[in-house]
XYZ file of C-alpha atoms in Angstrom:
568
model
C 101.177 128.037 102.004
C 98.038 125.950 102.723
C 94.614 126.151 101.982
C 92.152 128.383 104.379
C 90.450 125.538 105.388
C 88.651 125.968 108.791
C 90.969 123.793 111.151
C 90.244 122.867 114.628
C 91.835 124.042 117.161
C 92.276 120.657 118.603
C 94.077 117.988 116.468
C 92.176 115.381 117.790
C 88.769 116.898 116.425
C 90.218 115.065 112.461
C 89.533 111.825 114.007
C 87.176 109.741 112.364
C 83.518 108.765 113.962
C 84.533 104.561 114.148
C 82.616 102.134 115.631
C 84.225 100.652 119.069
C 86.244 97.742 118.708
C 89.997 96.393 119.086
C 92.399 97.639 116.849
C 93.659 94.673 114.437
C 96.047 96.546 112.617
C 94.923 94.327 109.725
C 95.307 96.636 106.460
C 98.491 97.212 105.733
C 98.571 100.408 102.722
C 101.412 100.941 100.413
C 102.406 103.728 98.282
C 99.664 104.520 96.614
C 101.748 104.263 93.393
C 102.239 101.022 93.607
C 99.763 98.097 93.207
C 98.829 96.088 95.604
C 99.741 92.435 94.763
C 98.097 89.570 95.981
C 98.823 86.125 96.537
C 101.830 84.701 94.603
C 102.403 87.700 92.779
C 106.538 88.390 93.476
C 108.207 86.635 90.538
C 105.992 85.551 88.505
C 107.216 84.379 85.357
C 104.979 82.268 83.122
C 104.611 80.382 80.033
C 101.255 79.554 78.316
C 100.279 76.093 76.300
C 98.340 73.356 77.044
C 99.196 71.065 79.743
C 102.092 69.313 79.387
C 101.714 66.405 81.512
C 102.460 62.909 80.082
C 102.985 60.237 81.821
C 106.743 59.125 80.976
C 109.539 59.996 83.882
C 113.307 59.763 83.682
C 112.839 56.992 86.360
C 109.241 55.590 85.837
C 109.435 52.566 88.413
C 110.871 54.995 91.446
C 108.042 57.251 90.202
C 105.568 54.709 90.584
C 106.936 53.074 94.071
C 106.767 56.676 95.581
C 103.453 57.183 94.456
C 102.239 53.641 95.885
C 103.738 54.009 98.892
C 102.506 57.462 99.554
C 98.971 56.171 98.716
C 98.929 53.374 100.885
C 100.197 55.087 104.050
C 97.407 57.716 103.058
C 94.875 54.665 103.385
C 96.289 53.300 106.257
C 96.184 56.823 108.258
C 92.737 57.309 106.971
C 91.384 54.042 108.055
C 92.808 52.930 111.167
C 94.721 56.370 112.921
C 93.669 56.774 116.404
C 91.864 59.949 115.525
C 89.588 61.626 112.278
C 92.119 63.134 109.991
C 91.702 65.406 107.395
C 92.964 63.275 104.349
C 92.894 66.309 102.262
C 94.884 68.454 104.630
C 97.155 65.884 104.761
C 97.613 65.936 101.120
C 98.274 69.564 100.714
C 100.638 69.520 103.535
C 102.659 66.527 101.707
C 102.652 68.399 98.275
C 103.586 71.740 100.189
C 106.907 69.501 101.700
C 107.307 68.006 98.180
C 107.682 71.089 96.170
C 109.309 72.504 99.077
C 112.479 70.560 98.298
C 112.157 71.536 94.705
C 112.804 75.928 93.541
C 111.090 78.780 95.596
C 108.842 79.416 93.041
C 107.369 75.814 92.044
C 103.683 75.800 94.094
C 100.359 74.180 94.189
C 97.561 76.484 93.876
C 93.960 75.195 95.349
C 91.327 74.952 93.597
C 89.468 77.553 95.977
C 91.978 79.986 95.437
C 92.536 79.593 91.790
C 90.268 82.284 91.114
C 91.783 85.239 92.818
C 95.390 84.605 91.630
C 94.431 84.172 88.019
C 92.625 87.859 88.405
C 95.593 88.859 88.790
C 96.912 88.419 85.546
C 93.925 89.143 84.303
C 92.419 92.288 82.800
C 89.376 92.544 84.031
C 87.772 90.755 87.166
C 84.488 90.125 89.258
C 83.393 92.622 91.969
C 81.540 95.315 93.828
C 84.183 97.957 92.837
C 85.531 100.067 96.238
C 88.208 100.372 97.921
C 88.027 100.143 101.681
C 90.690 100.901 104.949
C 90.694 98.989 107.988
C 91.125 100.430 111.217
C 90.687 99.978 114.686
C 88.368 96.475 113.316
C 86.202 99.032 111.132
C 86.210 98.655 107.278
C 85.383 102.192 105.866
C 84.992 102.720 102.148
C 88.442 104.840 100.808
C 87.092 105.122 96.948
C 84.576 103.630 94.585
C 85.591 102.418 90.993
C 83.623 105.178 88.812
C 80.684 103.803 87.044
C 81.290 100.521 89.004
C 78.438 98.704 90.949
C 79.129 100.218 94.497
C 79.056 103.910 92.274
C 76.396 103.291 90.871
C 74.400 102.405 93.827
C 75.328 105.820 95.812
C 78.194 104.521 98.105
C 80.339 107.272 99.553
C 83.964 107.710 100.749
C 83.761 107.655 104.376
C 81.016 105.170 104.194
C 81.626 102.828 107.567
C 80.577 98.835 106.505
C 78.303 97.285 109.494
C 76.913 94.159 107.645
C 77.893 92.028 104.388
C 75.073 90.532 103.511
C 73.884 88.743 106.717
C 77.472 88.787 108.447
C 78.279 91.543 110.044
C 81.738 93.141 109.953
C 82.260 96.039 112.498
C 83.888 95.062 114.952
C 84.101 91.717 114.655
C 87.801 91.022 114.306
C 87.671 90.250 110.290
C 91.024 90.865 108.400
C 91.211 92.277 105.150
C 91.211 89.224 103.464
C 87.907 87.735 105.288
C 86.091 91.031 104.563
C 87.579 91.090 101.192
C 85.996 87.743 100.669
C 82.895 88.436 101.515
C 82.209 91.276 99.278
C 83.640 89.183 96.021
C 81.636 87.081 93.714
C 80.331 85.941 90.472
C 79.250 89.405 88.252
C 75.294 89.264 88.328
C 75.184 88.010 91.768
C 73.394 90.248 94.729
C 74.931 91.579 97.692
C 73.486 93.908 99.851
C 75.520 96.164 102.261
C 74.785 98.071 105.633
C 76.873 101.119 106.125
C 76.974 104.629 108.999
C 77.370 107.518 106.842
C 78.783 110.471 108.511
C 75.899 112.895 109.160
C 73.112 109.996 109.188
C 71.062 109.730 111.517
C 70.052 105.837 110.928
C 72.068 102.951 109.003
C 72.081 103.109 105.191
C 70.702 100.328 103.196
C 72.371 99.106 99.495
C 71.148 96.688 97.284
C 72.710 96.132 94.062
C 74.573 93.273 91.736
C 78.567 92.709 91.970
C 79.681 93.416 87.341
C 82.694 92.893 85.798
C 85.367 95.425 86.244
C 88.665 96.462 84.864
C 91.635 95.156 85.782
C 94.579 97.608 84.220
C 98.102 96.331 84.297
C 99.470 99.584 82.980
C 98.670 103.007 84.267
C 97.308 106.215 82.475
C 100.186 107.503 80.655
C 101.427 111.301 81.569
C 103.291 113.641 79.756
C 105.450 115.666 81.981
C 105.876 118.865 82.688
C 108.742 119.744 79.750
C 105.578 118.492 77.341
C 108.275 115.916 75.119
C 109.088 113.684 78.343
C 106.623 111.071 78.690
C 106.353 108.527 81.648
C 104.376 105.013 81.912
C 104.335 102.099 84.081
C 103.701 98.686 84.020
C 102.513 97.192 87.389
C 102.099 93.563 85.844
C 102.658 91.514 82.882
C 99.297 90.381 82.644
C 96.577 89.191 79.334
C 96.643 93.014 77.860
C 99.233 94.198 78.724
C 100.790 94.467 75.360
C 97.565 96.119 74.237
C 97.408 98.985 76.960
C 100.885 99.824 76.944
C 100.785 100.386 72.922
C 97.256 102.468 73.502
C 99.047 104.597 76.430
C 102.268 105.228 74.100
C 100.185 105.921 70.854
C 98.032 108.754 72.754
C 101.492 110.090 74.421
C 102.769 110.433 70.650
C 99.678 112.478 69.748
C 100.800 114.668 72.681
C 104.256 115.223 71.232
C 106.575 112.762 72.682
C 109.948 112.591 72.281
C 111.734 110.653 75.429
C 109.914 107.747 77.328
C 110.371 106.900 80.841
C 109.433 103.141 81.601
C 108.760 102.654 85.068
C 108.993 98.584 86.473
C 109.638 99.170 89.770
C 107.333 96.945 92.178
C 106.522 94.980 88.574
C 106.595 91.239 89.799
C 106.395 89.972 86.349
C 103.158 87.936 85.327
C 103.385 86.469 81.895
C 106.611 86.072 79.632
C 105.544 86.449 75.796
C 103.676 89.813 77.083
C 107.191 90.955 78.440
C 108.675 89.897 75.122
C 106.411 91.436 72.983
C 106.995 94.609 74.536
C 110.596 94.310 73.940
C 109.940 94.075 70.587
C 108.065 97.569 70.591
C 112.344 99.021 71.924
C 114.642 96.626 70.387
C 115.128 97.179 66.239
C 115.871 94.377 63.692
C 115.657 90.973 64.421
C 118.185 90.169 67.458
C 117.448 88.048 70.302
C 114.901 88.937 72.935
C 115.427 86.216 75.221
C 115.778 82.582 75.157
C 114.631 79.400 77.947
C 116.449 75.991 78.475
C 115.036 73.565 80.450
C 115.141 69.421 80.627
C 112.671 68.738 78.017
C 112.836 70.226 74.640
C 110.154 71.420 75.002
C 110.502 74.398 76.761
C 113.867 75.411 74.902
C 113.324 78.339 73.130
C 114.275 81.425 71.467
C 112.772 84.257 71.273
C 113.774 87.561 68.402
C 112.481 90.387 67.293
C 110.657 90.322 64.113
C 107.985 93.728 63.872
C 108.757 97.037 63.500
C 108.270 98.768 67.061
C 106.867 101.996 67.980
C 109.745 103.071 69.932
C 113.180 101.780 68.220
C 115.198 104.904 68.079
C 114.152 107.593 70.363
C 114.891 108.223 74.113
C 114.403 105.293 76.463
C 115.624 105.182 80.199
C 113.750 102.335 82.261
C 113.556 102.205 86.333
C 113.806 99.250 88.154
C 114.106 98.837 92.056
C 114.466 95.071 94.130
C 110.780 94.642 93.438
C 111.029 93.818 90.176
C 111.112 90.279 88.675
C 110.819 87.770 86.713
C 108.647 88.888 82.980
C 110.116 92.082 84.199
C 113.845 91.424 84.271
C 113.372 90.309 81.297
C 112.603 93.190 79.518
C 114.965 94.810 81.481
C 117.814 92.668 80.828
C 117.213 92.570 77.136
C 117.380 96.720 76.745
C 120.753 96.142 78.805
C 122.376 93.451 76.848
C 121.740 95.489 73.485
C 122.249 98.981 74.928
C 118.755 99.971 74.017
C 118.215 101.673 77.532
C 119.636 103.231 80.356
C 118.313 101.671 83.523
C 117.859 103.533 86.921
C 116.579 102.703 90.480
C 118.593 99.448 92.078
C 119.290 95.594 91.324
C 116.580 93.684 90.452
C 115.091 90.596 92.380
C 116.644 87.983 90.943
C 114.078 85.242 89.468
C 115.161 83.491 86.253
C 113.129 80.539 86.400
C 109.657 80.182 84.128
C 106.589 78.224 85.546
C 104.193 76.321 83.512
C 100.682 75.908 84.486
C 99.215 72.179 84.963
C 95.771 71.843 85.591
C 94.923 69.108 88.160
C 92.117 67.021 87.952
C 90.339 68.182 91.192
C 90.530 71.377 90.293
C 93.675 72.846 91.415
C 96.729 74.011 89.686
C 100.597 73.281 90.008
C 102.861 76.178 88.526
C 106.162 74.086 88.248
C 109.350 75.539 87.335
C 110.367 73.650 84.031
C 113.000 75.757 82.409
C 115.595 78.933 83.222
C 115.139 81.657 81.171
C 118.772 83.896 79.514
C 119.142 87.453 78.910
C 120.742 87.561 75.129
C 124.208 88.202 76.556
C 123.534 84.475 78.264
C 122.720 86.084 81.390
C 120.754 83.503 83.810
C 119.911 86.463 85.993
C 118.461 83.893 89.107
C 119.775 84.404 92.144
C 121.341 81.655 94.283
C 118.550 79.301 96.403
C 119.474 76.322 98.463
C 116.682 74.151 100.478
C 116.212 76.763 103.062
C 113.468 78.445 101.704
C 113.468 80.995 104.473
C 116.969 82.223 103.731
C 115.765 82.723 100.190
C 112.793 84.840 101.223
C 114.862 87.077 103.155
C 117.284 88.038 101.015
C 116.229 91.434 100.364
C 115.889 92.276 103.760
C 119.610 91.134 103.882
C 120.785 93.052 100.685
C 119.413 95.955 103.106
C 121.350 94.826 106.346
C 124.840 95.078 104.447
C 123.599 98.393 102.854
C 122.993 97.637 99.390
C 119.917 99.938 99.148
C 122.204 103.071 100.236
C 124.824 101.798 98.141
C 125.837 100.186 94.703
C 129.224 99.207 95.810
C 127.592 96.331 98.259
C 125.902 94.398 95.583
C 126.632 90.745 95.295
C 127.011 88.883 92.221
C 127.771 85.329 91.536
C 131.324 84.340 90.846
C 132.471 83.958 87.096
C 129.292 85.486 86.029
C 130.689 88.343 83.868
C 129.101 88.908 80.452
C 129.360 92.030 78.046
C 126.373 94.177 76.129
C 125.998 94.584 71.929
C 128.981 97.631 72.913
C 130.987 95.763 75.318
C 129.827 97.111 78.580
C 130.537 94.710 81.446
C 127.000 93.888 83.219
C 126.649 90.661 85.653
C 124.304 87.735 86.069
C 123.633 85.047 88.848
C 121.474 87.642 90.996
C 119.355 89.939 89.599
C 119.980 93.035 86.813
C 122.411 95.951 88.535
C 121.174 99.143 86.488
C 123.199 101.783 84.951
C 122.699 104.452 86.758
C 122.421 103.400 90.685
C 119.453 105.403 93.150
C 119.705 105.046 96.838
C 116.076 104.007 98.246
C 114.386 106.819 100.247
C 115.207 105.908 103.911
C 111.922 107.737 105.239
C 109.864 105.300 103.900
C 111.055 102.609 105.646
C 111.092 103.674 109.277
C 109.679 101.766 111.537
C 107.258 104.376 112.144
C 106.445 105.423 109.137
C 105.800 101.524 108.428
C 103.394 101.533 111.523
C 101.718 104.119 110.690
C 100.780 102.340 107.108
C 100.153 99.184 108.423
C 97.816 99.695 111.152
C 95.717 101.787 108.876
C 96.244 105.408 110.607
C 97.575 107.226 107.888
C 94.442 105.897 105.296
C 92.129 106.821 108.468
C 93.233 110.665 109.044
C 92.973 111.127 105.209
C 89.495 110.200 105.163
C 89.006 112.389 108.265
C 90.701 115.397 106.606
C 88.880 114.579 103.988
C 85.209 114.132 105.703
C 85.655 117.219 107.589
C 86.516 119.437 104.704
C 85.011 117.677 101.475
C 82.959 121.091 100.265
C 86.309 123.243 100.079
C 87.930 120.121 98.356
C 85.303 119.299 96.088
C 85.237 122.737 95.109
C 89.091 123.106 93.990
C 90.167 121.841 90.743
C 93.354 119.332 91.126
C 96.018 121.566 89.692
C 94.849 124.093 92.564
C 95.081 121.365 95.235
C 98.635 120.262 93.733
C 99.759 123.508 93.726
C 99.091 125.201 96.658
C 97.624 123.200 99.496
C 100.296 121.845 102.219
C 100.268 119.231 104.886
C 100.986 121.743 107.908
C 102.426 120.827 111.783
C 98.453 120.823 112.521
C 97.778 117.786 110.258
C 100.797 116.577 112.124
C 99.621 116.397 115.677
C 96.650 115.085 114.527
C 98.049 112.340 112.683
C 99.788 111.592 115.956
C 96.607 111.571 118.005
C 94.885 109.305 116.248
C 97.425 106.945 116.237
C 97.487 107.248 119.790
C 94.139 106.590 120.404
C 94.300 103.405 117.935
C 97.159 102.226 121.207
C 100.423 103.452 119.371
C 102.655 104.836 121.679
C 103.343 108.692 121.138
C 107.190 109.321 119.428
C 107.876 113.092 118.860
C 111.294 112.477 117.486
C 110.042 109.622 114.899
C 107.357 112.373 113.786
C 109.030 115.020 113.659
C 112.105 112.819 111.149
C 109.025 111.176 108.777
C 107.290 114.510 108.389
C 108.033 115.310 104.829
C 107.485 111.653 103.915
C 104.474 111.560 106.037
C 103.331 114.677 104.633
C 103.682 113.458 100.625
C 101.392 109.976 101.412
C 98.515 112.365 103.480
C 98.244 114.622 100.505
C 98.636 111.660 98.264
C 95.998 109.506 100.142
C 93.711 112.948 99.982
C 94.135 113.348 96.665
C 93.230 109.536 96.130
C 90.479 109.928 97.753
C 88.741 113.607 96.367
C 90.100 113.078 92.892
C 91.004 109.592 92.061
C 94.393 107.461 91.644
C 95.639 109.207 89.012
C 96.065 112.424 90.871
C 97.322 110.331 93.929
C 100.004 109.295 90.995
C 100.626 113.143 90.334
C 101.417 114.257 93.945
C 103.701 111.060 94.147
C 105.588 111.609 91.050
C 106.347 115.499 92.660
C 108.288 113.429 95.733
C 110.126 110.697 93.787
C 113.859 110.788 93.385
C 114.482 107.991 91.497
C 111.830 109.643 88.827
C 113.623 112.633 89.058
C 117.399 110.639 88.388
C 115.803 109.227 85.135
C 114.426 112.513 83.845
C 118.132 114.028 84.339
C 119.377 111.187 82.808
C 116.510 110.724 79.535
C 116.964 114.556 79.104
C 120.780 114.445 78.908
C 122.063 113.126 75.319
C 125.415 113.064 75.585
C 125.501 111.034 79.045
C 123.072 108.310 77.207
C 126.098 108.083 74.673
C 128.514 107.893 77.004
C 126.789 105.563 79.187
C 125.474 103.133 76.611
C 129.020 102.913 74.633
C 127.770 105.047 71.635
C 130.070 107.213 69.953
């Protein structure tokens, strides 16, 4: 059944009141489960310290000719070329070739955008606090962060941006990152916004100062509905995540928990003693966690377990999916090798290779790959790279060409990289961690139109209609009501389909009609987001996700644990 909300009798009525102007398709939305990484986030795997740098090289006098000869061409080009040059741009382009012929994952990080990737791993960050959707080149406000500067100062969902400051940013062809930009800064500083609020007969004015606002790398932990099965996930590896994930476990314990489900899908990693540290919490006694070589001694080392963990004994099944990496596989691989876990979902990325940071003198960064990290079977889980970086960032969407994604069977593994867990299981290295217990991804989500949909912002745009149109019944439901009864009907549909039409996509019955019951999952989601917050978003998502549903048969089922994991 559905709600008795007061529909229109024409579909098209749910569209939202934009301001003209080209559709960019420039905000691309994932599952709302999922966090949205930024720049540089997919396999991150780092080491902290000071920097490293000294001067001595294997080969100090090729060292020295290369830099010499690079400088004076640099001088030369500068001084006498034909035309101005941008000497810096020059620079960056040579260090991008440089460390191009080096690993995927070795890069130089300017010093302008320095700040927003180390937010990243960071647990709390600089900001105005909302949430926004772009569509058809109008930036409309999705959610503000409770208590959070843009909260505080009365801004709405539904709220349509005009002007940033003295820019303005309807219809004016800014991407997400441009208007992103322009709403960050420095906590304490001003920024005042211009927005159409539905209803309004004149422009709304805010004033107010951008604060400091949290950053969480692991999300609200939830006891399911059997009230002993508990489920948390990590998004990132970041500064507290160690700290958050204990917190989330300790208040699931007060709850009654008795099984754990650890979800790292999407998890890119972020940074390696927070990963290890973690493992600690599963793994009992004092075997090895994980352990680095690389060309200087330095960054050879082994890590054990040495505290007595929270969770040694009791119920543990993790889920993984291509997504995750680096910090991530870690873990992962460690609760494999010593038969700690079951893991579900589908092979991991593939990225065994730790980056230190190195602070450059004018202010920008290099994250260079100076060791391989081993699983404590000796499992270098990195998957093969060559110099064509391209092939590299494409394997995924070749693992899905030869069908790995449907099934287990078409996994590829290096040769001769065969290794056996603490109870002999066989498991496999040289391309990523292969779980126990193999999920086929949900095909729905990936159709093209489905994708289209996402990307060009339609599906975030109807929610905030729907949601617009009838906030008083919503407001006035409790979640478990909405959850439970209300239903994304053939109405919601063809209006879905109108407005996408009217944003230039070209009208596909058939696609429609085989997305629906994905499509209708991500408008309830996104409605939920948007009345209630993320974490009931999280809720409506959990109710649709198989490979959630494959671990809870699996964490709930004793004697297949046993049998799985080699116990006896």
């Amino acid at each position: 059944m559905s709600l008795p909300f007061k529909r229109p009798a024409d579909a098209s009525a749910a569209v939202p009141d934009v301001v003209p102007g080209r559709d960019r398709g420039t905000m691309g939305r994932r599952r709302w489960r999922l966090a949205v990484a930024p720049l540089l986030t997919l396999g991150i795997g780092i080491i902290l310290g000071t920097n490293p740098f000294r001067p001595q090289t294997e080969n100090p006098e090729a060292t020295a000719r290369g830099y010499l000869r690079y400088k004076e061409i640099l001088n030369y080009i500068d001084r006498d070329y034909v035309d101005s040059v941008d000497a810096d741009g020059l620079t960056n382009y040579a260090v991008a070739q440089l460390l191009g012929k080096l690993d995927p994952h070795s890069v130089y990080i300017r010093a302008q955008d320095r700040e927003q990737t180390d937010a990243f791993l960071q647990s709390s960050f600089d900001g105005v606090g909302l949430e926004f959707n772009l569509f058809r080149d109008t930036a409309t406000v999705v959610t503000t962060l409770p208590a959070g500067p843009a909260s505080t100062a009365g801004l709405l969902p539904g709220d349509q941006l005009l002007r940033v400051g003295p820019t303005p940013v309807a219809g004016t062809h800014l991407s997400q990152g441009q208007l992103g930009q322009l709403l960050r800064g420095p906590r304490g500083s001003s920024v005042s916004l211009v927005v159409a609020r539905r209803g309004q007969p004149q422009p709304l004015h805010f004033q107010f100062n951008r604060g400091r606002l949290p950053n969480a790398s692991v999300e609200p932990g939830v006891l399911l509905e059997d009230k002993q099965t508990g489920y948390i996930k990590i998004n990132r590896f970041a500064a507290s995540t160690y700290e958050e994930f204990k917190a989330q476990l300790a208040d699931l314990q007060r709850q009654g928990l008795k099984r754990l489900v650890l979800d790292l899908r999407g998890n890119p990693g972020g940074y390696l003693d927070r990963a290890t540290r973690l493992a600690d919490e599963f793994i009992a006694g004092s075997r090895k966690l994980v352990y680095t070589v690389g060309k200087d001694e330095q960054y050879a080392s082994q890590t054990y377990a040495h505290v007595a963990g929270d969770w040694e004994q009791q119920p543990l099944v993790v889920l993984v999916d291509e997504n995750s990496a680096s910090a991530a596989e870690v873990l992962a691989g460690a609760l494999q090798d010593h038969d700690r876990a079951l893991l579900v979902g589908r092979r991991t990325f593939g990225k065994g290779l730790v980056q230190q940071p190195i602070m450059l003198h004018e202010g920008g960064e290099l994250r260079l790959t100076v060791a391989r990290y081993y699983t404590p079977a000796g499992r270098c889980i990195q998957k093969p790279y060559g110099s064509d970086k391209e092939t590299y960032n494409h394997e995924l969407a070749e693992r899905q060409q030869r069908g790995e994604f449907a099934s287990a069977d078409s996994a590829q593994f290096a040769a001769g990289q065969r290794f056996r867990t603490d109870h002999g299981r066989v498991v496999y290295g040289g391309g990523g961690i292969m779980p126990d217990v193999f999920v086929a991804r949900d095909t729905l989500h990936q159709a093209a139109y489905y994708q289209r949909l996402q990307r060009t912002g339609v599906l975030q745009a109807y929610a905030l209609a729907f949601y617009q149109q009838h906030k008083v019944e919503l407001v006035g439901l409790r979640f478990t009501q909405y959850q439970a009864v209300f239903r994304v009907t053939d109405t919601e549909l063809d209006g879905l389909a109108r407005l996408a039409a009217l944003a230039g996509q070209r009208p596909d019955p058939a696609a429609l009609r085989r997305c629906a019951p994905a499509l209708r999952t991500i408008i309830k989601a996104s409605i939920a987001h948007i009345t209630y917050g993320p974490e009931a978003a999280s809720a409506i998502w959990r109710d649709d996700d198989q490979e959630l549903q494959q671990a809870l048969r699996v964490v709930q089922d004793s004697t297949a644990q046993l049998a799985l994991l080699g116990g006896h």
